[in-house]
Amino acid sequence: MGFLDGRRVLITGVASYRSLAYGIAKAMYREGAQLAFTYQNNKLKDRVRKIANDFGSDIVLPCDVSEDESINDLFLHLSKFWLKFDGFVHAIAYASNDQLNGDYVESITREGFSVAHNVTSYSFVALAKACRNMLSTCSSLVTLTYLGSVRAIPNYNVMGLAKASLEANMRYMARSLGAEGIRVNAISSGPVRTLAASGIMNFKQMLSYCKDKSPMCRNVTIDEIGNVAAFLCSDLSSGITGEVIYVDAGFSVV
Ligand code: NAD
């Protein structure tokens, strides 16, 4: 018996075996959840299909969160498999590499700001808006954020603003959806080497700095992020909503 037995959860943001969303799917599958997956584009389709197969799922649907039509199509297709489901994981962020490199004031552009906020923050509520009537009364929505939302971190630049927006978005969503039994939370992960992270200049230095300074003297793993996401999607966390939970080996407190 797993603590997610019978739960149906949609996982977005799998791009590789290193993705935080992969660690999350792994933990949720272990705890008995039925999973569905999205992929951003055709380049990722076969890879996500293979990963979904590892987790016993053949529900693998396209969704580019920068387009409303794509989001609406996602839930139209998903409703052919699941009329109701119990939440989703939003593990999506994007800013172009030139925005994540060097001096903040020099690098930021109107277009870079807009794209980062659209894909990283707006997409979370856009997904919730489109599937609200499909969510059960014990649903949980989980997003992924980073400490750059509350501290000025070198090179994280506009993504820090987008994550601050995402965290505020999460709190407003928690307030809006709470009476329907839908909880909304964020996990603030310490740095993990993934495809998205490789776009941040000097990411290796970030990893070794966090390792040196964190109370636990190490970085976190995607399995540790996965366990917390599984907990947040289960009844074990039934009293928690509107929270940012740090899974960062304690780095944020020192
Ligand atoms: P990743 O590259 O494995 O995943 C990023 C995902 O975002 C990819 O699957 C990509 O396809 C998806 N994506 C980007 N634009 C999209 C769009 N328009 N439509 C649909 N999907 C889109 O990297 P990751 O590090 O696992 O990132 C997952 C989340 O975790 C992100 O929100 C990231 O900011 C957050 N996070 C990562 C770290 C880290 O150090 N890796 C730390 C804290 C938070």
Tab-separated table of C-alpha atoms and ligand atoms in Angstrom:
chain	number	residue	atom	x	y	z
A	1	MET	CA	0.000	0.000	0.000
A	2	GLY	CA	1.422	3.381	-1.004
A	3	PHE	CA	0.191	6.687	0.369
A	4	LEU	CA	-0.874	7.776	-3.140
A	5	ASP	CA	-2.856	4.636	-3.976
A	6	GLY	CA	-5.752	5.539	-6.260
A	7	ARG	CA	-4.535	9.093	-6.920
A	8	ARG	CA	-4.230	10.356	-10.475
A	9	VAL	CA	-1.568	12.983	-11.053
A	10	LEU	CA	-0.495	14.770	-14.226
A	11	ILE	CA	3.258	15.384	-14.454
A	12	THR	CA	4.603	18.193	-16.640
A	13	GLY	CA	8.241	19.121	-17.256
A	14	VAL	CA	9.963	15.782	-17.800
A	15	ALA	CA	12.836	16.350	-20.228
A	16	SER	CA	15.364	13.720	-19.093
A	17	TYR	CA	16.252	11.254	-16.343
A	18	ARG	CA	17.820	14.197	-14.509
A	19	SER	CA	14.640	16.320	-14.503
A	20	LEU	CA	13.133	17.183	-11.132
A	21	ALA	CA	9.854	15.957	-12.643
A	22	TYR	CA	11.462	12.537	-13.206
A	23	GLY	CA	12.345	12.275	-9.498
A	24	ILE	CA	8.811	13.347	-8.664
A	25	ALA	CA	7.214	10.780	-11.001
A	26	LYS	CA	9.452	8.076	-9.539
A	27	ALA	CA	8.371	8.820	-5.952
A	28	MET	CA	4.695	9.134	-6.860
A	29	TYR	CA	4.733	5.875	-8.834
A	30	ARG	CA	6.403	4.113	-5.903
A	31	GLU	CA	3.574	5.366	-3.649
A	32	GLY	CA	0.890	3.975	-5.955
A	33	ALA	CA	-0.187	7.008	-8.021
A	34	GLN	CA	-1.426	6.636	-11.583
A	35	LEU	CA	0.453	9.112	-13.737
A	36	ALA	CA	-0.037	10.999	-16.986
A	37	PHE	CA	2.716	13.010	-18.664
A	38	THR	CA	3.085	15.997	-20.953
A	39	TYR	CA	5.915	16.856	-23.326
A	40	GLN	CA	6.729	20.301	-24.665
A	41	ASN	CA	7.489	19.451	-28.289
A	42	ASN	CA	8.114	16.616	-30.749
A	43	LYS	CA	11.827	16.549	-29.916
A	44	LEU	CA	10.940	15.336	-26.412
A	45	LYS	CA	8.019	13.084	-27.358
A	46	ASP	CA	9.838	9.717	-27.617
A	47	ARG	CA	11.933	10.348	-24.528
A	48	VAL	CA	8.901	11.223	-22.401
A	49	ARG	CA	6.996	8.247	-23.821
A	50	LYS	CA	9.799	5.929	-22.745
A	51	ILE	CA	9.922	7.464	-19.266
A	52	ALA	CA	6.122	7.236	-18.937
A	53	ASN	CA	6.378	3.571	-19.889
A	54	ASP	CA	8.829	3.011	-16.992
A	55	PHE	CA	6.066	4.295	-14.738
A	56	GLY	CA	3.332	2.132	-16.246
A	57	SER	CA	1.667	5.037	-18.073
A	58	ASP	CA	0.559	5.303	-21.663
A	59	ILE	CA	-1.001	8.744	-21.198
A	60	VAL	CA	1.548	11.030	-22.851
A	61	LEU	CA	0.192	14.265	-24.275
A	62	PRO	CA	1.704	17.354	-25.908
A	63	CYS	CA	1.488	20.735	-24.196
A	64	ASP	CA	3.351	23.945	-24.847
A	65	VAL	CA	2.295	26.143	-21.935
A	66	SER	CA	3.006	29.348	-23.838
A	67	GLU	CA	-0.139	28.699	-25.932
A	68	ASP	CA	-3.688	28.626	-24.521
A	69	GLU	CA	-4.847	26.398	-27.358
A	70	SER	CA	-2.238	23.798	-26.483
A	71	ILE	CA	-3.290	23.886	-22.805
A	72	ASN	CA	-6.973	23.502	-23.719
A	73	ASP	CA	-6.173	20.614	-26.081
A	74	LEU	CA	-4.215	18.918	-23.310
A	75	PHE	CA	-7.219	18.732	-20.996
A	76	LEU	CA	-9.576	17.825	-23.805
A	77	HIS	CA	-7.333	14.835	-24.582
A	78	LEU	CA	-6.774	13.999	-20.914
A	79	SER	CA	-10.548	13.900	-20.319
A	80	LYS	CA	-10.718	10.903	-22.687
A	81	PHE	CA	-8.652	8.975	-20.105
A	82	TRP	CA	-9.594	10.694	-16.835
A	83	LEU	CA	-12.844	12.590	-16.255
A	84	LYS	CA	-11.492	13.644	-12.851
A	85	PHE	CA	-7.980	13.671	-11.443
A	86	ASP	CA	-6.192	14.651	-8.251
A	87	GLY	CA	-3.694	17.275	-9.220
A	88	PHE	CA	-0.693	18.167	-11.303
A	89	VAL	CA	2.970	18.952	-10.969
A	90	HIS	CA	4.175	22.098	-12.715
A	91	ALA	CA	7.914	21.639	-13.325
A	92	ILE	CA	8.322	24.177	-16.103
A	93	ALA	CA	10.444	27.297	-16.452
A	94	TYR	CA	12.115	29.123	-19.300
A	95	ALA	CA	14.256	32.175	-19.993
A	96	SER	CA	16.621	32.510	-22.934
A	97	ASN	CA	20.310	31.939	-22.135
A	98	ASP	CA	21.233	35.596	-22.733
A	99	GLN	CA	18.958	36.495	-19.790
A	100	LEU	CA	20.795	34.141	-17.422
A	101	ASN	CA	24.247	35.445	-17.984
A	102	GLY	CA	26.121	38.330	-16.356
A	103	ASP	CA	24.955	41.711	-15.093
A	104	TYR	CA	21.184	41.779	-14.396
A	105	VAL	CA	20.481	45.352	-15.474
A	106	GLU	CA	22.512	44.940	-18.667
A	107	SER	CA	21.048	41.605	-19.681
A	108	ILE	CA	17.327	42.063	-19.015
A	109	THR	CA	15.038	42.989	-21.927
A	110	ARG	CA	11.294	43.600	-22.175
A	111	GLU	CA	10.942	40.477	-24.307
A	112	GLY	CA	13.097	38.374	-21.940
A	113	PHE	CA	11.044	39.566	-18.951
A	114	SER	CA	7.781	38.786	-20.683
A	115	VAL	CA	8.749	35.296	-21.876
A	116	ALA	CA	10.223	34.301	-18.494
A	117	HIS	CA	7.099	35.377	-16.608
A	118	ASN	CA	4.720	33.896	-19.154
A	119	VAL	CA	6.284	30.424	-19.272
A	120	THR	CA	7.509	30.196	-15.674
A	121	SER	CA	4.685	31.821	-13.704
A	122	TYR	CA	1.523	32.447	-15.722
A	123	SER	CA	1.564	28.877	-17.006
A	124	PHE	CA	0.910	27.528	-13.494
A	125	VAL	CA	-2.413	29.312	-13.086
A	126	ALA	CA	-3.210	28.845	-16.787
A	127	LEU	CA	-3.079	25.068	-16.295
A	128	ALA	CA	-5.226	25.290	-13.147
A	129	LYS	CA	-7.756	27.541	-14.896
A	130	ALA	CA	-8.112	25.108	-17.789
A	131	CYS	CA	-8.593	21.967	-15.666
A	132	ARG	CA	-10.417	23.378	-12.627
A	133	ASN	CA	-13.622	21.447	-13.360
A	134	MET	CA	-11.670	18.183	-13.729
A	135	LEU	CA	-9.946	18.441	-10.338
A	136	SER	CA	-11.265	16.263	-7.503
A	137	THR	CA	-12.025	17.660	-4.055
A	138	CYS	CA	-8.753	16.296	-2.659
A	139	SER	CA	-6.466	17.705	-5.319
A	140	SER	CA	-2.981	19.067	-4.904
A	141	LEU	CA	-1.072	21.334	-7.286
A	142	VAL	CA	2.689	21.558	-6.879
A	143	THR	CA	5.183	23.873	-8.550
A	144	LEU	CA	8.967	24.165	-8.388
A	145	THR	CA	10.739	27.346	-7.385
A	146	TYR	CA	14.207	28.528	-6.347
A	147	LEU	CA	15.780	30.760	-3.706
A	148	GLY	CA	16.518	33.360	-6.410
A	149	SER	CA	12.930	34.538	-5.823
A	150	VAL	CA	13.887	36.097	-2.493
A	151	ARG	CA	17.634	36.684	-2.847
A	152	ALA	CA	19.657	38.242	-5.658
A	153	ILE	CA	21.684	35.283	-6.945
A	154	PRO	CA	24.439	35.830	-9.567
A	155	ASN	CA	23.253	35.080	-13.135
A	156	TYR	CA	19.775	33.918	-12.049
A	157	ASN	CA	18.617	37.399	-13.070
A	158	VAL	CA	15.118	37.625	-14.599
A	159	MET	CA	14.326	34.072	-13.518
A	160	GLY	CA	14.450	35.317	-9.913
A	161	LEU	CA	11.656	37.778	-10.694
A	162	ALA	CA	9.665	35.091	-12.492
A	163	LYS	CA	10.021	32.741	-9.510
A	164	ALA	CA	8.903	35.537	-7.133
A	165	SER	CA	5.847	35.929	-9.353
A	166	LEU	CA	5.316	32.161	-9.364
A	167	GLU	CA	5.373	32.036	-5.554
A	168	ALA	CA	2.844	34.869	-5.283
A	169	ASN	CA	0.768	33.154	-7.957
A	170	MET	CA	0.845	29.969	-5.862
A	171	ARG	CA	-0.481	31.826	-2.797
A	172	TYR	CA	-3.324	33.468	-4.756
A	173	MET	CA	-4.198	30.118	-6.304
A	174	ALA	CA	-4.261	28.525	-2.829
A	175	ARG	CA	-6.709	31.194	-1.701
A	176	SER	CA	-8.858	30.904	-4.794
A	177	LEU	CA	-9.075	27.108	-4.898
A	178	GLY	CA	-8.929	26.189	-1.195
A	179	ALA	CA	-12.692	26.042	-0.659
A	180	GLU	CA	-12.910	23.475	-3.483
A	181	GLY	CA	-10.510	21.187	-1.608
A	182	ILE	CA	-7.652	22.008	-3.955
A	183	ARG	CA	-4.323	22.701	-2.255
A	184	VAL	CA	-1.487	24.582	-3.939
A	185	ASN	CA	2.150	24.576	-2.808
A	186	ALA	CA	5.675	25.157	-4.064
A	187	ILE	CA	8.912	23.284	-3.455
A	188	SER	CA	11.993	25.482	-3.416
A	189	SER	CA	14.713	23.122	-4.573
A	190	GLY	CA	18.416	23.547	-4.057
A	191	PRO	CA	20.447	23.463	-7.291
A	192	VAL	CA	20.415	20.205	-9.259
A	193	ARG	CA	22.214	19.661	-12.568
A	194	THR	CA	19.436	19.424	-15.202
A	195	LEU	CA	18.947	20.643	-18.778
A	196	ALA	CA	17.258	23.859	-17.594
A	197	ALA	CA	19.981	24.497	-15.008
A	198	SER	CA	22.693	24.171	-17.641
A	199	GLY	CA	21.399	27.434	-19.162
A	200	ILE	CA	22.534	29.389	-16.093
A	201	MET	CA	26.084	30.710	-16.393
A	202	ASN	CA	28.512	29.259	-13.801
A	203	PHE	CA	25.950	26.740	-12.558
A	204	LYS	CA	28.791	24.428	-11.443
A	205	GLN	CA	29.990	27.167	-9.076
A	206	MET	CA	26.468	27.471	-7.668
A	207	LEU	CA	26.441	23.733	-6.949
A	208	SER	CA	29.793	23.745	-5.185
A	209	TYR	CA	28.990	26.940	-3.226
A	210	CYS	CA	25.729	25.430	-1.952
A	211	LYS	CA	27.491	22.202	-1.078
A	212	ASP	CA	30.171	24.046	0.907
A	213	LYS	CA	27.809	26.407	2.759
A	214	SER	CA	24.706	24.298	3.439
A	215	PRO	CA	24.266	22.811	6.925
A	216	MET	CA	24.160	19.316	5.420
A	217	CYS	CA	27.389	19.927	3.417
A	218	ARG	CA	25.895	18.491	0.215
A	219	ASN	CA	23.451	19.158	-2.579
A	220	VAL	CA	19.973	17.652	-2.797
A	221	THR	CA	18.850	14.862	-5.136
A	222	ILE	CA	15.825	14.576	-7.395
A	223	ASP	CA	14.676	11.668	-5.201
A	224	GLU	CA	14.496	14.025	-2.227
A	225	ILE	CA	12.467	16.531	-4.251
A	226	GLY	CA	10.265	13.647	-5.427
A	227	ASN	CA	9.528	12.481	-1.895
A	228	VAL	CA	8.364	15.944	-0.832
A	229	ALA	CA	6.198	16.340	-3.944
A	230	ALA	CA	4.624	12.930	-3.248
A	231	PHE	CA	3.942	14.008	0.342
A	232	LEU	CA	2.362	17.259	-0.899
A	233	CYS	CA	0.053	15.328	-3.244
A	234	SER	CA	-1.057	12.985	-0.460
A	235	ASP	CA	-3.397	13.227	2.516
A	236	LEU	CA	-0.314	13.316	4.757
A	237	SER	CA	-0.129	17.042	3.911
A	238	SER	CA	-3.885	17.691	4.041
A	239	GLY	CA	-3.494	20.795	6.238
A	240	ILE	CA	-0.852	22.480	4.085
A	241	THR	CA	-1.580	25.001	1.351
A	242	GLY	CA	-0.013	28.241	0.101
A	243	GLU	CA	3.445	27.201	1.335
A	244	VAL	CA	6.935	27.311	-0.095
A	245	ILE	CA	8.769	24.268	1.266
A	246	TYR	CA	12.555	24.435	1.025
A	247	VAL	CA	14.305	21.217	0.015
A	248	ASP	CA	17.834	22.553	-0.161
A	249	ALA	CA	19.937	20.777	2.490
A	250	GLY	CA	19.294	23.851	4.658
A	251	PHE	CA	21.160	26.343	2.447
A	252	SER	CA	18.446	29.014	2.727
A	253	VAL	CA	18.800	29.314	6.529
A	254	VAL	CA	22.498	30.073	6.670
B	1	NAD	P1	14.425	20.337	-16.983
B	1	NAD	O1	15.164	20.966	-18.122
B	1	NAD	O2	14.605	18.896	-16.786
B	1	NAD	O3	12.877	20.673	-17.051
B	1	NAD	C1	12.376	21.913	-17.520
B	1	NAD	C2	11.122	21.582	-18.281
B	1	NAD	O4	10.431	22.762	-18.679
B	1	NAD	C3	11.401	20.790	-19.559
B	1	NAD	O5	10.706	19.564	-19.528
B	1	NAD	C4	10.870	21.671	-20.667
B	1	NAD	O6	10.330	20.925	-21.732
B	1	NAD	C5	9.801	22.438	-19.895
B	1	NAD	N1	9.348	23.634	-20.605
B	1	NAD	C6	10.041	24.781	-20.865
B	1	NAD	N2	9.272	25.626	-21.608
B	1	NAD	C7	8.080	24.995	-21.803
B	1	NAD	C8	6.881	25.331	-22.504
B	1	NAD	N3	6.759	26.492	-23.172
B	1	NAD	N4	5.856	24.450	-22.484
B	1	NAD	C9	5.966	23.274	-21.824
B	1	NAD	N5	7.069	22.888	-21.148
B	1	NAD	C10	8.116	23.738	-21.152
B	1	NAD	O7	14.918	21.154	-15.695
B	1	NAD	P2	14.476	21.110	-14.157
B	1	NAD	O8	15.612	21.741	-13.439
B	1	NAD	O9	14.008	19.767	-13.782
B	1	NAD	O10	13.270	22.168	-14.122
B	1	NAD	C11	11.997	21.884	-13.573
B	1	NAD	C12	11.570	23.015	-12.648
B	1	NAD	O11	12.390	22.995	-11.483
B	1	NAD	C13	11.707	24.410	-13.250
B	1	NAD	O12	10.612	25.197	-12.832
B	1	NAD	C14	12.986	24.910	-12.581
B	1	NAD	O13	13.059	26.319	-12.521
B	1	NAD	C15	12.785	24.315	-11.216
B	1	NAD	N6	13.991	24.325	-10.375
B	1	NAD	C16	15.133	23.736	-10.820
B	1	NAD	C17	16.278	23.772	-10.028
B	1	NAD	C18	17.569	23.163	-10.500
B	1	NAD	O14	18.621	23.478	-9.932
B	1	NAD	N7	17.556	22.297	-11.495
B	1	NAD	C19	16.233	24.396	-8.767
B	1	NAD	C20	15.044	24.977	-8.332
B	1	NAD	C21	13.929	24.934	-9.149
